[in-house]
PDB file of C-alpha atoms in Angstrom:
ATOM      1  CA  UNK J 145      55.455  75.580  99.424  1.00 71.00           C
ATOM      2  CA  UNK J 146      55.786  77.739  96.310  1.00 73.00           C
ATOM      3  CA  UNK J 147      56.965  81.263  96.919  1.00 90.00           C
ATOM      4  CA  UNK J 148      57.532  84.564  95.198  1.00 93.00           C
ATOM      5  CA  UNK J 149      61.227  85.196  94.589  1.00 95.00           C
ATOM      6  CA  UNK J 150      62.869  88.552  94.027  1.00 95.00           C
ATOM      7  CA  UNK J 151      66.307  89.503  92.788  1.00 94.00           C
ATOM      8  CA  UNK J 152      68.569  91.113  93.686  1.00 94.00           C
ATOM      9  CA  UNK J 153      68.077  91.293  97.424  1.00 92.00           C
ATOM     10  CA  UNK J 154      69.949  94.604  97.516  1.00 94.00           C
ATOM     11  CA  UNK J 155      70.572  97.023  94.672  1.00 95.00           C
ATOM     12  CA  UNK J 156      72.765 100.100  94.956  1.00 96.00           C
ATOM     13  CA  UNK J 157      72.475 102.594  92.116  1.00 95.00           C
ATOM     14  CA  UNK J 158      73.677 106.090  91.350  1.00 96.00           C
ATOM     15  CA  UNK J 159      71.019 108.768  91.155  1.00 96.00           C
ATOM     16  CA  UNK J 160      69.860 109.241  87.601  1.00 96.00           C
ATOM     17  CA  UNK J 161      70.557 105.670  86.577  1.00 97.00           C
ATOM     18  CA  UNK J 162      67.951 103.174  85.495  1.00 97.00           C
ATOM     19  CA  UNK J 163      67.272 100.108  87.599  1.00 97.00           C
ATOM     20  CA  UNK J 164      65.327  96.915  86.944  1.00 97.00           C
ATOM     21  CA  UNK J 165      63.954  94.879  89.803  1.00 97.00           C
ATOM     22  CA  UNK J 166      63.050  91.302  89.055  1.00 97.00           C
ATOM     23  CA  UNK J 167      60.382  89.009  90.421  1.00 97.00           C
ATOM     24  CA  UNK J 168      59.327  85.457  89.737  1.00 97.00           C
ATOM     25  CA  UNK J 169      55.723  85.098  90.888  1.00 95.00           C
ATOM     26  CA  UNK J 170      54.218  81.790  91.964  1.00 93.00           C
ATOM     27  CA  UNK J 171      53.777  79.787  88.793  1.00 90.00           C
ATOM     28  CA  UNK J 172      50.011  79.376  88.601  1.00 88.00           C
ATOM     29  CA  UNK J 173      49.203  82.893  89.764  1.00 91.00           C
ATOM     30  CA  UNK J 174      47.636  85.368  87.390  1.00 90.00           C
ATOM     31  CA  UNK J 175      47.725  88.708  89.209  1.00 90.00           C
ATOM     32  CA  UNK J 176      50.983  90.451  89.959  1.00 92.00           C
ATOM     33  CA  UNK J 177      51.786  93.473  92.068  1.00 93.00           C
ATOM     34  CA  UNK J 178      54.570  95.809  93.054  1.00 95.00           C
ATOM     35  CA  UNK J 179      54.691  97.616  96.368  1.00 94.00           C
ATOM     36  CA  UNK J 180      57.117 100.017  97.941  1.00 95.00           C
ATOM     37  CA  UNK J 181      58.032 100.420 101.586  1.00 91.00           C
ATOM     38  CA  UNK J 182      60.133 103.380 102.621  1.00 91.00           C
ATOM     39  CA  UNK J 183      62.158 102.635 105.736  1.00 86.00           C
ATOM     40  CA  UNK J 184      59.976 102.729 108.815  1.00 81.00           C
ATOM     41  CA  UNK J 185      56.771 103.337 106.897  1.00 84.00           C
ATOM     42  CA  UNK J 186      53.869 101.245 105.708  1.00 83.00           C
ATOM     43  CA  UNK J 187      53.702  99.214 102.540  1.00 88.00           C
ATOM     44  CA  UNK J 188      52.398 101.298  99.624  1.00 89.00           C
ATOM     45  CA  UNK J 189      50.745  99.958  96.500  1.00 88.00           C
ATOM     46  CA  UNK J 190      52.391 100.820  93.209  1.00 93.00           C
ATOM     47  CA  UNK J 191      50.777  98.785  90.459  1.00 92.00           C
ATOM     48  CA  UNK J 192      48.800  95.658  89.644  1.00 89.00           C
ATOM     49  CA  UNK J 193      49.181  93.650  86.445  1.00 92.00           C
ATOM     50  CA  UNK J 194      46.851  91.137  84.845  1.00 88.00           C
ATOM     51  CA  UNK J 195      46.554  89.610  81.422  1.00 88.00           C
ATOM     52  CA  UNK J 196      49.718  91.351  80.247  1.00 90.00           C
ATOM     53  CA  UNK J 197      48.612  94.827  81.100  1.00 91.00           C
ATOM     54  CA  UNK J 198      48.436  97.205  84.005  1.00 91.00           C
ATOM     55  CA  UNK J 199      45.069  96.921  85.722  1.00 85.00           C
ATOM     56  CA  UNK J 200      45.553  99.575  88.388  1.00 84.00           C
ATOM     57  CA  UNK J 201      48.245 101.950  89.498  1.00 86.00           C
ATOM     58  CA  UNK J 202      48.679 104.428  92.304  1.00 86.00           C
ATOM     59  CA  UNK J 203      49.683 108.063  92.124  1.00 86.00           C
ATOM     60  CA  UNK J 204      53.205 106.992  93.063  1.00 91.00           C
ATOM     61  CA  UNK J 205      53.500 105.013  89.821  1.00 93.00           C
ATOM     62  CA  UNK J 206      54.297 107.870  87.470  1.00 93.00           C
ATOM     63  CA  UNK J 207      56.078 107.924  84.114  1.00 94.00           C
ATOM     64  CA  UNK J 208      59.328 107.078  85.827  1.00 95.00           C
ATOM     65  CA  UNK J 209      58.051 103.553  86.453  1.00 97.00           C
ATOM     66  CA  UNK J 210      57.160 100.739  84.126  1.00 97.00           C
ATOM     67  CA  UNK J 211      56.394  97.039  84.491  1.00 97.00           C
ATOM     68  CA  UNK J 212      56.816  94.164  82.136  1.00 95.00           C
ATOM     69  CA  UNK J 213      56.275  90.447  81.953  1.00 92.00           C
ATOM     70  CA  UNK J 214      58.951  89.623  79.418  1.00 88.00           C
ATOM     71  CA  UNK J 215      58.366  85.881  79.486  1.00 88.00           C
ATOM     72  CA  UNK J 216      56.172  83.318  81.204  1.00 80.00           C
ATOM     73  CA  UNK J 217      57.881  83.544  84.560  1.00 89.00           C
ATOM     74  CA  UNK J 218      59.395  86.971  85.234  1.00 94.00           C
ATOM     75  CA  UNK J 219      57.714  90.199  86.272  1.00 96.00           C
ATOM     76  CA  UNK J 220      59.914  93.284  86.318  1.00 97.00           C
ATOM     77  CA  UNK J 221      59.733  96.803  87.656  1.00 97.00           C
ATOM     78  CA  UNK J 222      61.854  99.386  85.862  1.00 97.00           C
ATOM     79  CA  UNK J 223      62.642 102.746  87.395  1.00 97.00           C
ATOM     80  CA  UNK J 224      64.093 105.270  84.970  1.00 95.00           C
ATOM     81  CA  UNK J 225      66.325 108.096  86.120  1.00 94.00           C
ATOM     82  CA  UNK J 226      66.246 107.143  89.790  1.00 96.00           C
ATOM     83  CA  UNK J 227      65.950 109.773  92.507  1.00 95.00           C
ATOM     84  CA  UNK J 228      67.146 109.722  96.084  1.00 96.00           C
ATOM     85  CA  UNK J 229      63.592 109.349  97.309  1.00 95.00           C
ATOM     86  CA  UNK J 230      63.231 106.104  95.364  1.00 96.00           C
ATOM     87  CA  UNK J 231      65.333 104.427  98.047  1.00 96.00           C
ATOM     88  CA  UNK J 232      63.042 101.851  99.633  1.00 96.00           C
ATOM     89  CA  UNK J 233      62.194  98.172  99.842  1.00 94.00           C
ATOM     90  CA  UNK J 234      60.291  97.034  96.788  1.00 96.00           C
ATOM     91  CA  UNK J 235      58.034  94.031  97.194  1.00 94.00           C
ATOM     92  CA  UNK J 236      56.534  91.895  94.506  1.00 95.00           C
ATOM     93  CA  UNK J 237      53.368  89.909  95.188  1.00 93.00           C
ATOM     94  CA  UNK J 238      51.158  87.538  93.271  1.00 92.00           C
ATOM     95  CA  UNK J 239      47.842  85.827  93.731  1.00 88.00           C
ATOM     96  CA  UNK J 240      45.765  83.184  91.953  1.00 87.00           C
ATOM     97  CA  UNK J 241      43.109  84.142  89.467  1.00 76.00           C
ATOM     98  CA  UNK J 242      40.086  83.001  91.413  1.00 67.00           C
ATOM     99  CA  UNK J 243      38.026  84.698  94.057  1.00 65.00           C
ATOM    100  CA  UNK J 244      39.367  86.534  97.057  1.00 67.00           C
ATOM    101  CA  UNK J 245      42.637  84.659  97.349  1.00 76.00           C
ATOM    102  CA  UNK J 246      45.214  86.752  99.200  1.00 81.00           C
ATOM    103  CA  UNK J 247      48.468  87.957  97.781  1.00 85.00           C
ATOM    104  CA  UNK J 248      51.747  86.292  98.626  1.00 88.00           C
ATOM    105  CA  UNK J 249      54.806  88.481  98.945  1.00 90.00           C
ATOM    106  CA  UNK J 250      58.440  88.059  98.065  1.00 92.00           C
ATOM    107  CA  UNK J 251      61.179  89.052 100.483  1.00 89.00           C
ATOM    108  CA  UNK J 252      61.776  92.300  98.657  1.00 92.00           C
ATOM    109  CA  UNK J 253      64.626  94.155  97.022  1.00 95.00           C
ATOM    110  CA  UNK J 254      66.283  96.888  99.006  1.00 94.00           C
ATOM    111  CA  UNK J 255      67.018  99.736  96.608  1.00 96.00           C
ATOM    112  CA  UNK J 256      69.586 102.286  97.713  1.00 96.00           C
ATOM    113  CA  UNK J 257      70.063 105.373  95.574  1.00 96.00           C
ATOM    114  CA  UNK J 258      73.311 107.257  96.102  1.00 95.00           C
TER     115      UNK J 258
ATOM    116  CA  UNK V1365      44.562 107.435  98.773  1.00 54.00           C
ATOM    117  CA  UNK V1366      42.746 104.941 100.917  1.00 61.00           C
ATOM    118  CA  UNK V1367      43.541 105.196 104.617  1.00 75.00           C
ATOM    119  CA  UNK V1368      43.537 102.243 106.969  1.00 87.00           C
ATOM    120  CA  UNK V1369      44.103 103.330 110.531  1.00 91.00           C
ATOM    121  CA  UNK V1370      45.804 100.751 112.654  1.00 94.00           C
ATOM    122  CA  UNK V1371      46.211 100.919 116.413  1.00 94.00           C
ATOM    123  CA  UNK V1372      48.103 100.881 118.549  1.00 95.00           C
ATOM    124  CA  UNK V1373      51.156 102.073 116.684  1.00 93.00           C
ATOM    125  CA  UNK V1374      53.449 100.128 119.020  1.00 94.00           C
ATOM    126  CA  UNK V1375      53.168  97.765 121.935  1.00 95.00           C
ATOM    127  CA  UNK V1376      55.592  96.596 124.580  1.00 96.00           C
ATOM    128  CA  UNK V1377      54.343  93.579 126.474  1.00 95.00           C
ATOM    129  CA  UNK V1378      55.605  90.877 128.777  1.00 96.00           C
ATOM    130  CA  UNK V1379      55.962  87.367 127.455  1.00 96.00           C
ATOM    131  CA  UNK V1380      52.775  85.437 128.151  1.00 97.00           C
ATOM    132  CA  UNK V1381      50.461  88.417 127.871  1.00 97.00           C
ATOM    133  CA  UNK V1382      47.707  88.660 125.306  1.00 97.00           C
ATOM    134  CA  UNK V1383      47.846  91.248 122.532  1.00 96.00           C
ATOM    135  CA  UNK V1384      45.055  93.006 120.697  1.00 97.00           C
ATOM    136  CA  UNK V1385      45.317  95.353 117.734  1.00 97.00           C
ATOM    137  CA  UNK V1386      42.764  96.693 115.310  1.00 96.00           C
ATOM    138  CA  UNK V1387      42.325  98.319 111.969  1.00 96.00           C
ATOM    139  CA  UNK V1388      39.602 100.686 110.806  1.00 95.00           C
ATOM    140  CA  UNK V1389      38.690 102.191 107.487  1.00 92.00           C
ATOM    141  CA  UNK V1390      36.225 104.704 106.136  1.00 88.00           C
ATOM    142  CA  UNK V1391      35.423 102.314 103.284  1.00 85.00           C
ATOM    143  CA  UNK V1392      34.074  98.808 102.993  1.00 88.00           C
ATOM    144  CA  UNK V1393      36.307  95.890 102.071  1.00 89.00           C
ATOM    145  CA  UNK V1394      35.454  92.419 100.807  1.00 87.00           C
ATOM    146  CA  UNK V1395      38.515  90.876 102.393  1.00 89.00           C
ATOM    147  CA  UNK V1396      40.622  91.686 105.417  1.00 92.00           C
ATOM    148  CA  UNK V1397      44.076  90.255 105.881  1.00 92.00           C
ATOM    149  CA  UNK V1398      46.681  90.339 108.584  1.00 95.00           C
ATOM    150  CA  UNK V1399      50.395  90.137 107.785  1.00 93.00           C
ATOM    151  CA  UNK V1400      53.511  89.983 109.919  1.00 94.00           C
ATOM    152  CA  UNK V1401      56.745  91.508 108.736  1.00 90.00           C
ATOM    153  CA  UNK V1402      60.127  90.702 110.212  1.00 89.00           C
ATOM    154  CA  UNK V1403      63.049  93.086 109.626  1.00 80.00           C
ATOM    155  CA  UNK V1404      64.429  92.843 106.101  1.00 77.00           C
ATOM    156  CA  UNK V1405      61.738  90.472 104.920  1.00 81.00           C
ATOM    157  CA  UNK V1406      58.479  90.671 103.055  1.00 84.00           C
ATOM    158  CA  UNK V1407      55.056  90.547 104.722  1.00 88.00           C
ATOM    159  CA  UNK V1408      53.913  87.035 105.547  1.00 89.00           C
ATOM    160  CA  UNK V1409      50.216  86.259 105.559  1.00 89.00           C
ATOM    161  CA  UNK V1410      48.847  85.274 108.965  1.00 94.00           C
ATOM    162  CA  UNK V1411      45.083  85.224 108.548  1.00 94.00           C
ATOM    163  CA  UNK V1412      42.639  86.007 105.734  1.00 91.00           C
ATOM    164  CA  UNK V1413      39.002  86.932 106.420  1.00 93.00           C
ATOM    165  CA  UNK V1414      36.361  86.768 103.698  1.00 89.00           C
ATOM    166  CA  UNK V1415      32.974  87.413 105.297  1.00 91.00           C
ATOM    167  CA  UNK V1416      31.593  90.091 107.575  1.00 92.00           C
ATOM    168  CA  UNK V1417      31.476  88.753 111.109  1.00 94.00           C
ATOM    169  CA  UNK V1418      33.911  85.947 110.349  1.00 93.00           C
ATOM    170  CA  UNK V1419      36.123  84.896 113.245  1.00 95.00           C
ATOM    171  CA  UNK V1420      39.175  82.882 112.266  1.00 94.00           C
ATOM    172  CA  UNK V1421      41.996  81.384 114.290  1.00 94.00           C
ATOM    173  CA  UNK V1422      45.496  80.329 113.349  1.00 92.00           C
ATOM    174  CA  UNK V1423      47.186  78.838 116.385  1.00 94.00           C
ATOM    175  CA  UNK V1424      47.457  81.545 119.015  1.00 96.00           C
ATOM    176  CA  UNK V1425      46.174  84.169 116.580  1.00 96.00           C
ATOM    177  CA  UNK V1426      42.527  85.100 116.223  1.00 97.00           C
ATOM    178  CA  UNK V1427      41.146  87.691 113.841  1.00 97.00           C
ATOM    179  CA  UNK V1428      37.687  88.969 113.105  1.00 97.00           C
ATOM    180  CA  UNK V1429      36.125  90.698 110.122  1.00 95.00           C
ATOM    181  CA  UNK V1430      33.927  93.475 111.464  1.00 95.00           C
ATOM    182  CA  UNK V1431      30.193  93.414 110.821  1.00 94.00           C
ATOM    183  CA  UNK V1432      30.321  96.809 109.147  1.00 92.00           C
ATOM    184  CA  UNK V1433      33.127  95.530 106.849  1.00 90.00           C
ATOM    185  CA  UNK V1434      35.086  98.623 107.817  1.00 92.00           C
ATOM    186  CA  UNK V1435      37.195  97.132 110.564  1.00 94.00           C
ATOM    187  CA  UNK V1436      39.073  94.104 111.781  1.00 97.00           C
ATOM    188  CA  UNK V1437      40.993  93.065 114.855  1.00 97.00           C
ATOM    189  CA  UNK V1438      43.818  90.656 115.565  1.00 97.00           C
ATOM    190  CA  UNK V1439      44.441  89.013 118.917  1.00 97.00           C
ATOM    191  CA  UNK V1440      47.541  87.101 119.916  1.00 97.00           C
ATOM    192  CA  UNK V1441      47.245  84.985 123.024  1.00 97.00           C
ATOM    193  CA  UNK V1442      50.082  84.028 125.359  1.00 97.00           C
ATOM    194  CA  UNK V1443      52.716  85.997 123.462  1.00 97.00           C
ATOM    195  CA  UNK V1444      56.204  84.593 122.979  1.00 96.00           C
ATOM    196  CA  UNK V1445      59.451  86.320 121.969  1.00 94.00           C
ATOM    197  CA  UNK V1446      59.177  85.223 118.331  1.00 94.00           C
ATOM    198  CA  UNK V1447      55.946  87.205 118.017  1.00 96.00           C
ATOM    199  CA  UNK V1448      58.123  90.305 117.800  1.00 95.00           C
ATOM    200  CA  UNK V1449      57.652  92.144 114.518  1.00 94.00           C
ATOM    201  CA  UNK V1450      55.419  94.567 112.703  1.00 93.00           C
ATOM    202  CA  UNK V1451      51.845  93.531 112.075  1.00 95.00           C
ATOM    203  CA  UNK V1452      49.977  95.020 109.141  1.00 94.00           C
ATOM    204  CA  UNK V1453      46.323  94.808 108.310  1.00 94.00           C
ATOM    205  CA  UNK V1454      45.285  95.001 104.680  1.00 92.00           C
ATOM    206  CA  UNK V1455      41.940  95.479 103.009  1.00 89.00           C
ATOM    207  CA  UNK V1456      41.045  94.200  99.581  1.00 82.00           C
ATOM    208  CA  UNK V1457      38.172  94.959  97.279  1.00 73.00           C
ATOM    209  CA  UNK V1458      37.571  92.247  94.735  1.00 63.00           C
ATOM    210  CA  UNK V1459      37.010  93.332  91.180  1.00 56.00           C
ATOM    211  CA  UNK V1460      37.489  92.002  87.691  1.00 53.00           C
ATOM    212  CA  UNK V1461      40.948  93.478  87.492  1.00 53.00           C
ATOM    213  CA  UNK V1462      42.257  92.058  90.769  1.00 52.00           C
ATOM    214  CA  UNK V1463      42.137  95.219  92.748  1.00 60.00           C
ATOM    215  CA  UNK V1464      44.912  96.617  94.817  1.00 62.00           C
ATOM    216  CA  UNK V1465      45.350  96.082  98.493  1.00 74.00           C
ATOM    217  CA  UNK V1466      45.468  98.893 101.004  1.00 85.00           C
ATOM    218  CA  UNK V1467      47.793  98.423 103.921  1.00 88.00           C
ATOM    219  CA  UNK V1468      47.420  99.712 107.431  1.00 91.00           C
ATOM    220  CA  UNK V1469      50.071 101.775 109.123  1.00 88.00           C
ATOM    221  CA  UNK V1470      51.387  98.831 111.136  1.00 91.00           C
ATOM    222  CA  UNK V1471      51.676  97.859 114.786  1.00 94.00           C
ATOM    223  CA  UNK V1472      55.165  97.247 116.104  1.00 94.00           C
ATOM    224  CA  UNK V1473      55.134  94.525 118.742  1.00 96.00           C
ATOM    225  CA  UNK V1474      57.929  94.027 121.260  1.00 96.00           C
ATOM    226  CA  UNK V1475      57.751  91.068 123.625  1.00 95.00           C
ATOM    227  CA  UNK V1476      59.864  91.291 126.729  1.00 93.00           C
ATOM    228  CA  UNK V1477      61.018  87.879 127.987  1.00 90.00           C
TER     229      UNK V1477
END
């Protein structure tokens, strides 16, 4: 069964550095998402992306964050000038373009900011 | 932001017992979903519900979409040790832009053999 893949599985970065998290959504899906989950807490929506542009974003997704679909398969989340509180699991998800189809999640990237 | 209240927060049950958890919201959703998350992994979809009143089963799991569209429950019958994990509900509103999901606060399930 096709799945969403994320790399790396664990990223350790110094505070203040930029980090790029990568996702390969399921190939025929049209909507893409990033979520964050701080350890022990619920999954929080960051941003949704459709037709090569951001369709919605949460208050968490400030100017520090950006997303990009640089080619036909990858979907990236960039965090500029990382802060300690950015440490979390980051999940990518995708869903087809029709109807109420649910999102399918990747296994996440654990981001540790030192 | 949108708040989905999920209860109970945690459950400790004996193997073989049935489990029930629910999710409520102050807002209406078009779709309710239930996910299970194992440690270090992403949420995995268990059941998706698309119509108010809908009752759907997936093996030992049964979920219902509340009539008011503001709530949903998940039941697990005859629990087994591999049911251990965190269960999240999620609500979705469908729009032209593929709206965001809102996740519940999670129910941590521990099954004692």
